[in-house]
C-alpha cells in the first residue's frame, strides 16, 4: 500500500502548484504539513472501507481509481500552530482554513473546502487541468 506524503510523487504540474502554495503560506506565516499526496488503489480501498466495512468515520466517497490522489493530482495538508495540527474548522481555526483555501486557489488549485454536500474536505487540494476523472482514466494528463 502506498499513501505518500512526498510532493515528488505528484504530477509535475500539480507538484509545482503545490510547492507555490506551500511557499505562499510560509510567507504568510502559516506552516503546512503535507499529509497525503499519491495514493495507490489499495490504499484508496482501505480509506473507502473506513466507516463502511471497517471501523471509523467515513473520510472519502472515492473508490479506488476515483480519487484525484490516485492520479497524482491531489494532496492534503494541515496547518501547524504551536507545533500541533489544527483540525478544527470553526472560530479562529475556521478563519485559518479559509485563508489557507484562498492561498491554494490563488495558485490555481481547487480547494475542497468550498465543496457542498456531505463531504467537504478542508485539507484537500487538487488540480484537474480541466479534465474529468474519465479523461484521466483514459490516459489524458493535466497540462
JSON list of C-alpha atoms in Angstrom, two decimals:
[
{"chain": "A", "resi": 1, "resn": "UNK", "atom": "CA", "xyz": [0.00, 0.00, 0.00]},
{"chain": "A", "resi": 2, "resn": "UNK", "atom": "CA", "xyz": [1.25, 3.46, -0.89]},
{"chain": "A", "resi": 3, "resn": "UNK", "atom": "CA", "xyz": [-0.04, 6.62, 0.78]},
{"chain": "A", "resi": 4, "resn": "UNK", "atom": "CA", "xyz": [2.74, 9.11, 0.08]},
{"chain": "A", "resi": 5, "resn": "UNK", "atom": "CA", "xyz": [3.32, 12.46, 1.75]},
{"chain": "A", "resi": 6, "resn": "UNK", "atom": "CA", "xyz": [6.03, 13.49, -0.70]},
{"chain": "A", "resi": 7, "resn": "UNK", "atom": "CA", "xyz": [5.40, 16.22, -3.28]},
{"chain": "A", "resi": 8, "resn": "UNK", "atom": "CA", "xyz": [7.77, 14.42, -5.68]},
{"chain": "A", "resi": 9, "resn": "UNK", "atom": "CA", "xyz": [5.05, 11.78, -6.12]},
{"chain": "A", "resi": 10, "resn": "UNK", "atom": "CA", "xyz": [2.64, 14.32, -7.62]},
{"chain": "A", "resi": 11, "resn": "UNK", "atom": "CA", "xyz": [2.22, 15.01, -11.35]},
{"chain": "A", "resi": 12, "resn": "UNK", "atom": "CA", "xyz": [4.86, 17.69, -12.21]},
{"chain": "A", "resi": 13, "resn": "UNK", "atom": "CA", "xyz": [2.27, 20.42, -12.89]},
{"chain": "A", "resi": 14, "resn": "UNK", "atom": "CA", "xyz": [0.50, 19.68, -9.61]},
{"chain": "A", "resi": 15, "resn": "UNK", "atom": "CA", "xyz": [3.80, 19.47, -7.72]},
{"chain": "A", "resi": 16, "resn": "UNK", "atom": "CA", "xyz": [4.75, 22.94, -8.98]},
{"chain": "A", "resi": 17, "resn": "UNK", "atom": "CA", "xyz": [1.41, 24.40, -7.86]},
{"chain": "A", "resi": 18, "resn": "UNK", "atom": "CA", "xyz": [1.61, 22.60, -4.50]},
{"chain": "A", "resi": 19, "resn": "UNK", "atom": "CA", "xyz": [5.08, 24.00, -3.85]},
{"chain": "A", "resi": 20, "resn": "UNK", "atom": "CA", "xyz": [3.99, 27.52, -4.82]},
{"chain": "A", "resi": 21, "resn": "UNK", "atom": "CA", "xyz": [1.02, 27.17, -2.43]},
{"chain": "A", "resi": 22, "resn": "UNK", "atom": "CA", "xyz": [3.21, 25.97, 0.45]},
{"chain": "A", "resi": 23, "resn": "UNK", "atom": "CA", "xyz": [5.70, 28.78, -0.22]},
{"chain": "A", "resi": 24, "resn": "UNK", "atom": "CA", "xyz": [2.89, 31.39, -0.24]},
{"chain": "A", "resi": 25, "resn": "UNK", "atom": "CA", "xyz": [1.54, 30.02, 3.05]},
{"chain": "A", "resi": 26, "resn": "UNK", "atom": "CA", "xyz": [5.01, 30.18, 4.61]},
{"chain": "A", "resi": 27, "resn": "UNK", "atom": "CA", "xyz": [5.32, 33.84, 3.51]},
{"chain": "A", "resi": 28, "resn": "UNK", "atom": "CA", "xyz": [2.04, 34.46, 5.36]},
{"chain": "A", "resi": 29, "resn": "UNK", "atom": "CA", "xyz": [3.45, 32.81, 8.49]},
{"chain": "A", "resi": 30, "resn": "UNK", "atom": "CA", "xyz": [1.49, 29.57, 8.01]},
{"chain": "A", "resi": 31, "resn": "UNK", "atom": "CA", "xyz": [3.32, 26.28, 8.35]},
{"chain": "A", "resi": 32, "resn": "UNK", "atom": "CA", "xyz": [1.64, 23.47, 6.38]},
{"chain": "A", "resi": 33, "resn": "UNK", "atom": "CA", "xyz": [2.26, 19.76, 6.82]},
{"chain": "A", "resi": 34, "resn": "UNK", "atom": "CA", "xyz": [1.53, 17.60, 3.77]},
{"chain": "A", "resi": 35, "resn": "UNK", "atom": "CA", "xyz": [-0.42, 14.56, 5.00]},
{"chain": "A", "resi": 36, "resn": "UNK", "atom": "CA", "xyz": [-1.14, 12.80, 1.69]},
{"chain": "A", "resi": 37, "resn": "UNK", "atom": "CA", "xyz": [-0.17, 13.06, -1.97]},
{"chain": "A", "resi": 38, "resn": "UNK", "atom": "CA", "xyz": [-0.25, 9.98, -4.21]},
{"chain": "A", "resi": 39, "resn": "UNK", "atom": "CA", "xyz": [-2.34, 7.01, -3.06]},
{"chain": "A", "resi": 40, "resn": "UNK", "atom": "CA", "xyz": [-2.36, 3.67, -4.82]},
{"chain": "A", "resi": 41, "resn": "UNK", "atom": "CA", "xyz": [-5.65, 1.81, -5.34]},
{"chain": "A", "resi": 42, "resn": "UNK", "atom": "CA", "xyz": [-5.05, -0.50, -2.39]},
{"chain": "A", "resi": 43, "resn": "UNK", "atom": "CA", "xyz": [-4.62, 2.45, -0.05]},
{"chain": "A", "resi": 44, "resn": "UNK", "atom": "CA", "xyz": [-7.70, 4.14, -1.54]},
{"chain": "A", "resi": 45, "resn": "UNK", "atom": "CA", "xyz": [-9.72, 0.95, -1.00]},
{"chain": "A", "resi": 46, "resn": "UNK", "atom": "CA", "xyz": [-8.69, 0.91, 2.67]},
{"chain": "A", "resi": 47, "resn": "UNK", "atom": "CA", "xyz": [-9.79, 4.54, 3.10]},
{"chain": "A", "resi": 48, "resn": "UNK", "atom": "CA", "xyz": [-13.07, 3.87, 1.30]},
{"chain": "A", "resi": 49, "resn": "UNK", "atom": "CA", "xyz": [-13.76, 0.90, 3.61]},
{"chain": "A", "resi": 50, "resn": "UNK", "atom": "CA", "xyz": [-13.37, 3.12, 6.68]},
{"chain": "A", "resi": 51, "resn": "UNK", "atom": "CA", "xyz": [-16.81, 3.80, 8.12]},
{"chain": "A", "resi": 52, "resn": "UNK", "atom": "CA", "xyz": [-18.38, 1.25, 5.80]},
{"chain": "A", "resi": 53, "resn": "UNK", "atom": "CA", "xyz": [-16.89, -2.21, 6.33]},
{"chain": "A", "resi": 54, "resn": "UNK", "atom": "CA", "xyz": [-14.14, -1.12, 8.74]},
{"chain": "A", "resi": 55, "resn": "UNK", "atom": "CA", "xyz": [-14.32, 0.92, 11.97]},
{"chain": "A", "resi": 56, "resn": "UNK", "atom": "CA", "xyz": [-14.07, 4.68, 11.88]},
{"chain": "A", "resi": 57, "resn": "UNK", "atom": "CA", "xyz": [-15.72, 7.67, 10.28]},
{"chain": "A", "resi": 58, "resn": "UNK", "atom": "CA", "xyz": [-16.28, 7.94, 6.53]},
{"chain": "A", "resi": 59, "resn": "UNK", "atom": "CA", "xyz": [-13.45, 10.09, 5.17]},
{"chain": "A", "resi": 60, "resn": "UNK", "atom": "CA", "xyz": [-13.89, 9.66, 1.40]},
{"chain": "A", "resi": 61, "resn": "UNK", "atom": "CA", "xyz": [-16.59, 8.94, -1.14]},
{"chain": "A", "resi": 62, "resn": "UNK", "atom": "CA", "xyz": [-13.99, 7.93, -3.74]},
{"chain": "A", "resi": 63, "resn": "UNK", "atom": "CA", "xyz": [-13.49, 4.28, -4.57]},
{"chain": "A", "resi": 64, "resn": "UNK", "atom": "CA", "xyz": [-10.12, 3.10, -5.95]},
{"chain": "A", "resi": 65, "resn": "UNK", "atom": "CA", "xyz": [-9.37, 4.89, -9.22]},
{"chain": "A", "resi": 66, "resn": "UNK", "atom": "CA", "xyz": [-11.95, 7.59, -8.46]},
{"chain": "A", "resi": 67, "resn": "UNK", "atom": "CA", "xyz": [-9.80, 9.84, -6.29]},
{"chain": "A", "resi": 68, "resn": "UNK", "atom": "CA", "xyz": [-7.60, 12.56, -7.72]},
{"chain": "A", "resi": 69, "resn": "UNK", "atom": "CA", "xyz": [-4.96, 11.27, -5.30]},
{"chain": "A", "resi": 70, "resn": "UNK", "atom": "CA", "xyz": [-4.85, 8.03, -7.33]},
{"chain": "A", "resi": 71, "resn": "UNK", "atom": "CA", "xyz": [-3.87, 10.08, -10.37]},
{"chain": "A", "resi": 72, "resn": "UNK", "atom": "CA", "xyz": [-1.19, 12.17, -8.62]},
{"chain": "A", "resi": 73, "resn": "UNK", "atom": "CA", "xyz": [-3.31, 15.31, -8.96]},
{"chain": "A", "resi": 74, "resn": "UNK", "atom": "CA", "xyz": [-4.34, 15.91, -5.32]},
{"chain": "A", "resi": 75, "resn": "UNK", "atom": "CA", "xyz": [-2.79, 16.40, -1.92]},
{"chain": "A", "resi": 76, "resn": "UNK", "atom": "CA", "xyz": [-3.91, 17.08, 1.64]},
{"chain": "A", "resi": 77, "resn": "UNK", "atom": "CA", "xyz": [-2.39, 19.47, 4.15]},
{"chain": "A", "resi": 78, "resn": "UNK", "atom": "CA", "xyz": [-2.92, 20.56, 7.74]},
{"chain": "A", "resi": 79, "resn": "UNK", "atom": "CA", "xyz": [-1.70, 23.81, 9.28]},
{"chain": "A", "resi": 80, "resn": "UNK", "atom": "CA", "xyz": [0.61, 23.55, 12.27]},
{"chain": "A", "resi": 81, "resn": "UNK", "atom": "CA", "xyz": [0.12, 26.02, 15.12]},
{"chain": "A", "resi": 82, "resn": "UNK", "atom": "CA", "xyz": [2.41, 25.91, 18.14]},
{"chain": "A", "resi": 83, "resn": "UNK", "atom": "CA", "xyz": [3.72, 22.54, 16.97]},
{"chain": "A", "resi": 84, "resn": "UNK", "atom": "CA", "xyz": [0.28, 20.91, 16.74]},
{"chain": "A", "resi": 85, "resn": "UNK", "atom": "CA", "xyz": [-2.02, 20.24, 13.77]},
{"chain": "A", "resi": 86, "resn": "UNK", "atom": "CA", "xyz": [-5.12, 22.42, 13.51]},
{"chain": "A", "resi": 87, "resn": "UNK", "atom": "CA", "xyz": [-8.09, 20.23, 12.59]},
{"chain": "A", "resi": 88, "resn": "UNK", "atom": "CA", "xyz": [-10.85, 22.47, 13.98]},
{"chain": "A", "resi": 89, "resn": "UNK", "atom": "CA", "xyz": [-12.99, 24.28, 11.42]},
{"chain": "A", "resi": 90, "resn": "UNK", "atom": "CA", "xyz": [-14.80, 26.96, 13.43]},
{"chain": "A", "resi": 91, "resn": "UNK", "atom": "CA", "xyz": [-13.81, 30.24, 15.05]},
{"chain": "A", "resi": 92, "resn": "UNK", "atom": "CA", "xyz": [-10.13, 31.17, 14.62]},
{"chain": "A", "resi": 93, "resn": "UNK", "atom": "CA", "xyz": [-9.40, 27.68, 13.21]},
{"chain": "A", "resi": 94, "resn": "UNK", "atom": "CA", "xyz": [-12.06, 28.20, 10.52]},
{"chain": "A", "resi": 95, "resn": "UNK", "atom": "CA", "xyz": [-10.57, 31.60, 9.70]},
{"chain": "A", "resi": 96, "resn": "UNK", "atom": "CA", "xyz": [-7.16, 29.95, 9.27]},
{"chain": "A", "resi": 97, "resn": "UNK", "atom": "CA", "xyz": [-8.58, 27.27, 6.96]},
{"chain": "A", "resi": 98, "resn": "UNK", "atom": "CA", "xyz": [-10.35, 29.91, 4.84]},
{"chain": "A", "resi": 99, "resn": "UNK", "atom": "CA", "xyz": [-7.06, 31.81, 4.47]},
{"chain": "A", "resi": 100, "resn": "UNK", "atom": "CA", "xyz": [-5.29, 28.57, 3.50]},
{"chain": "A", "resi": 101, "resn": "UNK", "atom": "CA", "xyz": [-8.03, 27.75, 0.98]},
{"chain": "A", "resi": 102, "resn": "UNK", "atom": "CA", "xyz": [-7.72, 31.18, -0.61]},
{"chain": "A", "resi": 103, "resn": "UNK", "atom": "CA", "xyz": [-3.94, 30.80, -0.86]},
{"chain": "A", "resi": 104, "resn": "UNK", "atom": "CA", "xyz": [-4.36, 27.45, -2.63]},
{"chain": "A", "resi": 105, "resn": "UNK", "atom": "CA", "xyz": [-6.89, 28.92, -5.02]},
{"chain": "A", "resi": 106, "resn": "UNK", "atom": "CA", "xyz": [-4.57, 31.85, -5.74]},
{"chain": "A", "resi": 107, "resn": "UNK", "atom": "CA", "xyz": [-2.05, 29.45, -7.36]},
{"chain": "A", "resi": 108, "resn": "UNK", "atom": "CA", "xyz": [-4.70, 27.66, -9.43]},
{"chain": "A", "resi": 109, "resn": "UNK", "atom": "CA", "xyz": [-5.71, 24.80, -7.14]},
{"chain": "A", "resi": 110, "resn": "UNK", "atom": "CA", "xyz": [-9.23, 23.67, -6.41]},
{"chain": "A", "resi": 111, "resn": "UNK", "atom": "CA", "xyz": [-9.98, 23.68, -2.68]},
{"chain": "A", "resi": 112, "resn": "UNK", "atom": "CA", "xyz": [-12.40, 21.04, -1.40]},
{"chain": "A", "resi": 113, "resn": "UNK", "atom": "CA", "xyz": [-13.33, 23.36, 1.47]},
{"chain": "A", "resi": 114, "resn": "UNK", "atom": "CA", "xyz": [-15.68, 25.05, -1.00]},
{"chain": "A", "resi": 115, "resn": "UNK", "atom": "CA", "xyz": [-17.43, 21.82, -1.94]},
{"chain": "A", "resi": 116, "resn": "UNK", "atom": "CA", "xyz": [-21.04, 21.44, -0.95]},
{"chain": "A", "resi": 117, "resn": "UNK", "atom": "CA", "xyz": [-22.72, 18.23, 0.07]},
{"chain": "A", "resi": 118, "resn": "UNK", "atom": "CA", "xyz": [-21.96, 15.58, 2.63]},
{"chain": "A", "resi": 119, "resn": "UNK", "atom": "CA", "xyz": [-18.19, 15.58, 2.43]},
{"chain": "A", "resi": 120, "resn": "UNK", "atom": "CA", "xyz": [-16.43, 18.94, 2.45]},
{"chain": "A", "resi": 121, "resn": "UNK", "atom": "CA", "xyz": [-12.68, 18.47, 2.90]},
{"chain": "A", "resi": 122, "resn": "UNK", "atom": "CA", "xyz": [-10.81, 21.46, 4.29]},
{"chain": "A", "resi": 123, "resn": "UNK", "atom": "CA", "xyz": [-7.43, 19.73, 3.90]},
{"chain": "A", "resi": 124, "resn": "UNK", "atom": "CA", "xyz": [-7.86, 18.64, 0.27]},
{"chain": "A", "resi": 125, "resn": "UNK", "atom": "CA", "xyz": [-6.47, 20.49, -2.76]},
{"chain": "A", "resi": 126, "resn": "UNK", "atom": "CA", "xyz": [-6.39, 19.28, -6.35]},
{"chain": "A", "resi": 127, "resn": "UNK", "atom": "CA", "xyz": [-5.55, 20.36, -9.86]},
{"chain": "A", "resi": 128, "resn": "UNK", "atom": "CA", "xyz": [-7.56, 18.87, -12.69]},
{"chain": "A", "resi": 129, "resn": "UNK", "atom": "CA", "xyz": [-6.31, 20.92, -15.61]},
{"chain": "A", "resi": 130, "resn": "UNK", "atom": "CA", "xyz": [-9.94, 20.97, -16.75]},
{"chain": "A", "resi": 131, "resn": "UNK", "atom": "CA", "xyz": [-10.00, 17.18, -17.08]},
{"chain": "A", "resi": 132, "resn": "UNK", "atom": "CA", "xyz": [-12.57, 14.76, -15.71]},
{"chain": "A", "resi": 133, "resn": "UNK", "atom": "CA", "xyz": [-11.74, 11.53, -13.91]},
{"chain": "A", "resi": 134, "resn": "UNK", "atom": "CA", "xyz": [-12.92, 9.64, -17.00]},
{"chain": "A", "resi": 135, "resn": "UNK", "atom": "CA", "xyz": [-10.36, 11.51, -19.12]},
{"chain": "A", "resi": 136, "resn": "UNK", "atom": "CA", "xyz": [-7.60, 10.70, -16.63]},
{"chain": "A", "resi": 137, "resn": "UNK", "atom": "CA", "xyz": [-8.65, 7.06, -16.66]},
{"chain": "A", "resi": 138, "resn": "UNK", "atom": "CA", "xyz": [-8.41, 7.08, -20.46]},
{"chain": "A", "resi": 139, "resn": "UNK", "atom": "CA", "xyz": [-4.80, 8.29, -20.32]},
{"chain": "A", "resi": 140, "resn": "UNK", "atom": "CA", "xyz": [-5.01, 12.08, -20.57]},
{"chain": "A", "resi": 141, "resn": "UNK", "atom": "CA", "xyz": [-2.83, 14.14, -18.23]},
{"chain": "A", "resi": 142, "resn": "UNK", "atom": "CA", "xyz": [-3.26, 17.67, -16.88]},
{"chain": "A", "resi": 143, "resn": "UNK", "atom": "CA", "xyz": [-1.35, 20.46, -18.57]}
]
